CSV table of C-alpha atoms in Angstrom, one decimal:
chain,number,residue,atom,x,y,z
A,1,MET,CA,161.4,87.8,81.0
A,2,ASP,CA,162.1,88.9,84.6
A,3,LEU,CA,158.7,88.0,86.0
A,4,ASP,CA,159.2,89.8,89.3
A,5,ALA,CA,160.3,93.1,87.5
A,6,TYR,CA,157.5,92.8,85.0
A,7,SER,CA,155.0,92.3,87.8
A,8,ALA,CA,156.3,95.2,89.8
A,9,ALA,CA,156.1,97.4,86.8
A,10,HIS,CA,152.5,96.6,86.1
A,11,ARG,CA,151.3,95.9,89.7
A,12,ALA,CA,149.5,99.2,90.1
A,13,ASP,CA,147.4,98.7,86.9
A,14,TRP,CA,146.5,95.1,88.0
A,15,ASP,CA,145.4,96.3,91.4
A,16,ARG,CA,143.4,99.0,89.9
A,17,LEU,CA,141.8,96.5,87.5
A,18,ALA,CA,140.8,94.3,90.4
A,19,GLN,CA,139.5,97.3,92.4
A,20,VAL,CA,137.4,98.6,89.4
A,21,ALA,CA,136.0,95.2,88.7
A,22,LYS,CA,134.7,94.9,92.1
A,23,GLN,CA,132.6,98.1,92.0
A,24,ARG,CA,128.9,97.6,92.1
A,25,SER,CA,128.0,100.5,89.9
A,26,PHE,CA,129.7,102.3,87.1
A,27,ASP,CA,129.5,105.6,85.3
A,28,GLY,CA,130.8,106.1,81.8
A,29,ALA,CA,134.4,107.0,82.9
A,30,ASP,CA,134.5,103.8,85.2
A,31,ALA,CA,133.3,101.7,82.3
A,32,ASP,CA,135.9,103.0,79.9
A,33,GLU,CA,138.7,102.6,82.4
A,34,LEU,CA,137.7,99.0,83.0
A,35,ILE,CA,137.8,98.2,79.3
A,36,GLU,CA,141.2,99.9,78.9
A,37,LEU,CA,142.7,98.0,81.9
A,38,TYR,CA,141.1,94.8,80.7
A,39,GLN,CA,142.8,95.1,77.2
A,40,ALA,CA,146.1,96.0,78.7
A,41,GLY,CA,145.9,93.2,81.3
A,42,ALA,CA,144.9,90.5,78.6
A,43,THR,CA,148.0,91.6,76.6
A,44,GLN,CA,150.3,91.3,79.5
A,45,LEU,CA,148.9,88.0,80.7
A,46,SER,CA,149.4,86.5,77.2
A,47,ALA,CA,153.0,87.8,77.3
A,48,MET,CA,153.6,86.2,80.7
A,49,LYS,CA,152.1,82.8,79.7
A,50,THR,CA,154.1,82.8,76.5
A,51,THR,CA,157.4,83.3,78.0
A,52,VAL,CA,157.1,82.0,81.6
A,53,GLY,CA,154.0,79.8,81.6
A,54,GLU,CA,151.8,79.4,84.7
A,55,SER,CA,152.8,81.6,87.8
A,56,VAL,CA,151.2,83.1,90.7
A,57,HIS,CA,151.4,86.4,89.0
A,58,ALA,CA,149.6,85.1,86.0
A,59,THR,CA,146.9,83.4,88.2
A,60,ARG,CA,146.3,86.6,90.1
A,61,LEU,CA,145.9,88.7,86.9
A,62,SER,CA,143.8,86.0,85.3
A,63,LEU,CA,141.4,86.3,88.3
A,64,ALA,CA,141.1,90.0,87.9
A,65,LEU,CA,140.5,89.7,84.2
A,66,SER,CA,137.8,87.1,84.7
A,67,ARG,CA,136.0,89.5,87.1
A,68,ALA,CA,136.3,92.4,84.7
A,69,ARG,CA,135.0,90.3,81.8
A,70,LEU,CA,131.8,89.4,83.8
A,71,ARG,CA,131.2,93.1,84.6
A,72,PHE,CA,131.4,94.5,81.0
A,73,THR,CA,130.0,91.5,79.2
A,74,GLY,CA,127.3,90.5,81.8
A,75,ALA,CA,126.6,87.1,83.0
A,76,PRO,CA,123.7,84.8,82.4
A,77,SER,CA,120.9,85.6,84.8
A,78,ASN,CA,119.4,82.1,84.5
A,79,PRO,CA,120.4,80.3,87.7
A,80,LEU,CA,120.7,77.0,85.9
A,81,GLU,CA,123.2,78.5,83.6
A,82,GLN,CA,125.3,79.7,86.5
A,83,VAL,CA,125.1,76.3,88.1
A,84,THR,CA,126.2,74.7,84.8
A,85,ARG,CA,129.2,77.1,84.7
A,86,PHE,CA,130.1,76.3,88.3
A,87,PHE,CA,130.3,72.5,87.6
A,88,ALA,CA,131.7,72.9,84.0
A,89,LEU,CA,134.5,75.5,84.8
A,90,GLN,CA,134.9,76.7,88.5
A,91,LEU,CA,134.8,73.4,90.4
A,92,PRO,CA,137.0,71.5,87.9
A,93,ALA,CA,139.5,74.4,87.8
A,94,ALA,CA,139.8,74.4,91.5
A,95,LEU,CA,140.3,70.6,91.6
A,96,TYR,CA,143.0,71.0,88.8
A,97,ARG,CA,145.0,73.4,90.8
A,98,ILE,CA,145.4,70.8,93.7
A,99,ARG,CA,146.2,67.8,91.4
A,100,TRP,CA,149.8,67.4,92.6
A,101,ALA,CA,149.0,67.9,96.2
A,102,THR,CA,146.2,65.2,95.9
A,103,LEU,CA,148.9,62.8,94.7
A,104,ALA,CA,151.3,63.7,97.4
A,105,VAL,CA,148.6,63.1,100.0
A,106,ALA,CA,147.7,59.7,98.5
A,107,LEU,CA,151.4,58.7,98.4
A,108,ALA,CA,151.9,59.7,102.1
A,109,THR,CA,148.7,57.8,103.1
A,110,ALA,CA,149.9,54.7,101.3
A,111,ALA,CA,153.3,54.9,102.9
A,112,ILE,CA,152.1,55.5,106.4
A,113,ALA,CA,149.5,52.7,106.1
A,114,SER,CA,152.0,50.1,104.7
A,115,ALA,CA,154.5,50.9,107.4
A,116,TYR,CA,151.9,50.5,110.1
A,117,ALA,CA,150.6,47.2,108.6
A,118,VAL,CA,154.1,45.7,108.3
A,119,TRP,CA,155.1,46.9,111.8
A,120,VAL,CA,152.0,45.6,113.6
A,121,ALA,CA,151.9,42.3,111.8
A,122,ASN,CA,155.6,41.6,112.5
A,123,ASP,CA,155.7,42.7,116.1
A,124,PRO,CA,153.8,40.4,118.5
A,125,ALA,CA,154.0,42.8,121.4
A,126,VAL,CA,152.5,45.7,119.3
A,127,PHE,CA,149.8,43.4,118.0
A,128,ALA,CA,148.9,42.2,121.5
A,129,SER,CA,148.6,45.8,122.7
A,130,LEU,CA,145.6,46.3,120.3
A,131,GLY,CA,143.3,44.3,122.5
A,132,PRO,CA,142.5,41.0,123.8
A,133,GLU,CA,142.8,38.1,121.4
A,134,PRO,CA,139.2,37.0,121.3
A,135,THR,CA,138.1,40.6,120.6
A,136,LEU,CA,140.5,41.0,117.7
A,137,ARG,CA,139.5,37.5,116.4
A,138,ARG,CA,135.8,38.4,116.5
A,139,TYR,CA,136.5,41.7,114.7
A,140,ALA,CA,138.4,40.0,111.9
A,141,GLU,CA,136.1,37.0,111.5
A,142,GLN,CA,132.8,38.6,112.1
A,143,GLU,CA,132.5,42.3,112.8
A,144,PHE,CA,134.5,43.6,109.9
A,145,VAL,CA,132.1,42.1,107.2
A,146,ALA,CA,129.0,42.6,109.4
A,147,TYR,CA,129.6,46.2,109.5
A,148,TYR,CA,128.4,46.6,106.0
A,149,SER,CA,125.1,44.9,106.6
A,150,ASN,CA,124.1,45.8,110.2
A,151,ASN,CA,122.0,48.7,109.1
A,152,SER,CA,119.4,49.3,106.3
A,153,GLU,CA,120.9,50.4,103.0
A,154,ALA,CA,119.7,54.0,103.0
A,155,ALA,CA,120.6,54.5,106.7
A,156,PHE,CA,124.0,53.1,106.3
A,157,ALA,CA,124.7,55.2,103.1
A,158,GLY,CA,123.5,58.4,104.9
A,159,GLN,CA,125.6,57.8,107.9
A,160,VAL,CA,128.7,57.1,106.0
A,161,TRP,CA,128.3,60.1,103.7
A,162,THR,CA,127.5,62.6,106.5
A,163,ASN,CA,130.5,61.4,108.6
A,164,ASN,CA,133.0,61.4,105.7
A,165,ALA,CA,131.7,64.8,104.3
A,166,TRP,CA,132.2,66.4,107.7
A,167,ILE,CA,135.8,65.1,107.8
A,168,ALA,CA,136.4,66.6,104.3
A,169,ALA,CA,134.9,69.9,105.3
A,170,GLN,CA,137.0,70.1,108.4
A,171,CYS,CA,140.2,69.4,106.3
A,172,ILE,CA,139.4,72.6,104.3
A,173,MET,CA,138.0,74.8,107.0
A,174,PHE,CA,140.8,74.1,109.5
A,175,GLY,CA,143.5,73.8,106.9
A,176,ILE,CA,144.9,77.3,107.7
A,177,VAL,CA,146.0,76.0,111.2
A,178,GLY,CA,148.6,73.7,109.5
A,179,VAL,CA,148.3,70.8,111.9
A,180,TRP,CA,144.8,69.4,111.3
A,181,VAL,CA,145.2,68.1,107.9
A,182,PRO,CA,148.5,66.2,108.7
A,183,TYR,CA,146.6,64.8,111.8
A,184,VAL,CA,143.7,63.5,109.7
A,185,ILE,CA,146.1,62.1,107.0
A,186,PHE,CA,148.1,60.2,109.8
A,187,SER,CA,145.1,59.0,111.6
A,188,ASN,CA,143.3,57.8,108.6
A,189,ALA,CA,146.5,55.9,107.3
A,190,GLN,CA,147.3,54.5,110.8
A,191,GLY,CA,143.7,53.1,111.0
A,192,LEU,CA,144.0,51.5,107.6
A,193,GLY,CA,147.3,49.9,108.4
A,194,ILE,CA,146.2,48.5,111.7
A,195,THR,CA,143.1,47.1,110.4
A,196,ALA,CA,144.9,45.5,107.6
A,197,ALA,CA,147.4,43.9,110.0
A,198,ILE,CA,144.6,42.5,112.2
A,199,MET,CA,142.8,41.0,109.1
A,200,ASP,CA,146.0,39.4,107.8
A,201,HIS,CA,146.8,37.9,111.2
A,202,TYR,CA,143.6,36.0,111.0
A,203,ASP,CA,143.9,35.1,107.3
A,204,ARG,CA,141.2,37.7,106.3
A,205,LEU,CA,143.3,40.1,104.3
A,206,ASP,CA,141.4,39.2,101.2
A,207,HIS,CA,138.2,40.4,102.9
A,208,PHE,CA,139.9,43.7,103.8
A,209,PHE,CA,140.6,44.6,100.3
A,210,LEU,CA,137.5,43.1,98.7
A,211,TYR,CA,135.2,44.9,101.0
A,212,ILE,CA,137.0,48.2,100.9
A,213,ALA,CA,137.7,48.3,97.2
A,214,PRO,CA,134.1,49.1,95.9
A,215,HIS,CA,133.6,52.2,97.8
A,216,GLY,CA,137.0,52.9,99.2
A,217,GLN,CA,138.7,54.0,95.9
A,218,LEU,CA,136.4,57.1,95.6
A,219,GLU,CA,135.9,57.7,99.3
A,220,LEU,CA,139.8,57.9,99.9
A,221,TYR,CA,140.3,60.0,96.9
A,222,ALA,CA,137.8,62.5,98.1
A,223,ILE,CA,139.5,62.8,101.4
A,224,PHE,CA,142.7,63.2,99.6
A,225,LEU,CA,141.3,66.0,97.7
A,226,ALA,CA,140.0,67.7,100.8
A,227,ALA,CA,143.3,67.3,102.5
A,228,ALA,CA,145.2,68.7,99.5
A,229,ALA,CA,142.9,71.8,99.5
A,230,GLY,CA,143.5,72.4,103.3
A,231,LEU,CA,147.2,72.0,102.9
A,232,LEU,CA,147.4,74.5,100.0
A,233,ILE,CA,145.3,77.0,102.0
A,234,PHE,CA,147.9,76.7,104.7
A,235,TRP,CA,150.7,77.1,102.2
A,236,SER,CA,149.3,80.2,100.8
A,237,TRP,CA,149.6,81.8,104.2
A,238,VAL,CA,153.2,80.5,104.7
A,239,ALA,CA,154.4,81.4,101.2
A,240,PRO,CA,152.0,84.1,99.6
A,241,GLY,CA,154.5,85.0,97.1
A,242,ALA,CA,154.1,88.5,95.6
A,243,ARG,CA,150.7,88.7,97.3
A,244,THR,CA,150.0,89.8,100.8
A,245,ARG,CA,149.0,87.0,103.2
A,246,ALA,CA,145.5,88.5,103.4
A,247,GLN,CA,145.2,88.5,99.6
A,248,ALA,CA,146.6,84.9,99.3
A,249,LEU,CA,144.3,83.6,101.9
A,250,ALA,CA,141.4,85.4,100.5
A,251,GLU,CA,141.9,84.3,96.8
A,252,ASP,CA,143.1,80.8,97.5
A,253,GLY,CA,140.6,80.1,100.4
A,254,ARG,CA,137.6,81.1,98.2
A,255,ALA,CA,138.9,78.9,95.3
A,256,PHE,CA,139.7,75.9,97.4
A,257,PHE,CA,136.5,76.1,99.5
A,258,THR,CA,134.7,75.4,96.3
A,259,ILE,CA,136.2,71.8,96.6
A,260,VAL,CA,133.9,71.2,99.6
A,261,VAL,CA,131.0,70.8,97.0
A,262,GLY,CA,133.0,68.4,94.9
A,263,CYS,CA,134.1,66.2,97.9
A,264,ALA,CA,130.6,66.2,99.3
A,265,LEU,CA,129.2,64.9,96.0
A,266,ALA,CA,132.1,62.3,95.4
A,267,LEU,CA,131.5,61.0,99.1
A,268,LEU,CA,127.8,60.9,98.4
A,269,ILE,CA,128.4,58.6,95.5
A,270,SER,CA,130.9,56.5,97.5
A,271,GLY,CA,128.4,56.4,100.4
A,272,VAL,CA,125.7,55.0,97.9
A,273,ILE,CA,128.2,52.4,96.7
A,274,GLU,CA,129.1,51.4,100.2
A,275,GLY,CA,125.4,51.2,101.4
A,276,TYR,CA,123.9,49.7,98.3
A,277,ILE,CA,126.6,47.9,96.3
A,278,THR,CA,129.3,46.4,98.7
A,279,ARG,CA,126.7,44.2,100.6
A,280,GLN,CA,125.2,42.8,97.4
A,281,ASP,CA,125.8,39.1,96.5
A,282,TRP,CA,127.4,40.0,93.2
A,283,PRO,CA,130.7,39.0,91.7
A,284,TRP,CA,133.4,41.0,93.2
A,285,ALA,CA,134.7,42.0,89.8
A,286,ILE,CA,131.4,43.9,89.2
A,287,LYS,CA,131.3,45.6,92.6
A,288,ILE,CA,134.9,46.6,92.5
A,289,GLY,CA,134.5,47.7,88.8
A,290,ILE,CA,131.6,50.0,89.8
A,291,GLY,CA,134.0,51.7,92.3
A,292,THR,CA,136.8,51.9,89.7
A,293,VAL,CA,134.5,53.7,87.2
A,294,ALA,CA,133.3,56.2,89.8
A,295,LEU,CA,137.0,56.9,90.7
A,296,ALA,CA,137.9,57.2,87.0
A,297,ALA,CA,135.1,59.7,86.5
A,298,VAL,CA,136.3,62.0,89.2
A,299,VAL,CA,139.9,61.8,88.1
A,300,ILE,CA,138.9,62.6,84.5
A,301,TYR,CA,136.9,65.5,85.7
A,302,GLN,CA,139.8,66.9,87.8
A,303,TRP,CA,142.7,66.3,85.3
A,304,GLY,CA,140.9,66.6,82.0
A,305,VAL,CA,137.9,68.9,82.4
A,306,GLY,CA,139.9,71.0,84.9
A,307,ARG,CA,142.9,71.5,82.6
A,308,ARG,CA,140.5,72.9,80.0
A,309,ALA,CA,138.9,75.1,82.6
A,310,VAL,CA,142.2,76.5,83.8
A,311,ARG,CA,143.4,77.1,80.2
A,312,ALA,CA,140.2,79.1,79.6
A,313,GLY,CA,141.3,81.4,82.5
A,314,GLU,CA,139.2,79.9,85.4
A,315,THR,CA,140.6,79.8,88.8
A,316,GLY,CA,137.8,78.4,90.9
A,317,ASP,CA,137.2,81.5,92.9
A,318,LEU,CA,133.7,81.7,94.2
A,319,THR,CA,133.4,85.4,93.9
A,320,GLU,CA,133.2,85.0,90.2
A,321,PHE,CA,130.1,82.7,90.7
A,322,GLU,CA,128.6,85.0,93.3
A,323,SER,CA,129.1,88.1,91.0
A,324,GLY,CA,127.6,86.4,88.0
A,325,SER,CA,124.2,88.1,88.3
A,326,ARG,CA,125.6,91.6,88.6
A,327,GLU,CA,125.7,93.9,85.7
A,328,ILE,CA,127.4,97.2,84.9
A,329,VAL,CA,125.1,100.1,85.7
A,330,SER,CA,125.9,102.8,83.1
A,331,ALA,CA,125.4,106.4,83.8
């Protein structure tokens, strides 16, 4: 199948399907037209997925079909059911769409942090430029560990959560500018690398990994998710494909902004672990194990639940959630 030619041949019908599905009220002719367009579009989507697989064209048509399906089948008016649908379908679908970008951000962070750690640890002049020796020693031997117990558990967890959630939200909100997300990724990785080099210089590298591991696994992954969403929002503007830039930004922006909710919840969990678990006098295997289980749950949610949601036709677009309570008004 020539996907571009096939898309061009049916684009007018798909645009009309999307337009009719957005109407707030319907007469009999509108309802009939919507059903006819939906049936034709469903057949065309099946043909594209069977011969080509996933594509921008298929995703766009799937979104239009999802909206149309809501209009003529209705949606649950119970807010609890709508919230359940959001967390069972829309959020994991949005997370699944950024899975590879998330891994790319994680690898970039690891590479930059490792490079800085090796550079600073092996260049005395660079290490000396970080600050006075007594200050660096005090940080490595006292302040790094004391940071996790200087404040009350609740206050510390709340402070960490709000700070990290704001960083994650900025990655998505300002992703369109193109430079903010790379700056956040680089700064975060640079800080990790330099801190590791300082701790290693004073034979405290084990403390670095032990104190970061319980909460840091999920905390870092949540930042990776936000950064990936921001990068793909920018990319939808750079390379919109068959869509206009306005369409691409509107569709992908709504879908990926859904991820703010997921990141905020993940960071809340990591904040609770950092505030309540890391400081406990428990075996490190238990504390790190708790963090690993939390990370595994999010990864399974993104890759497993998200895959099923996408296969069911979900895209993560918030307009589907917002329009859930609207019903077709017959003449």
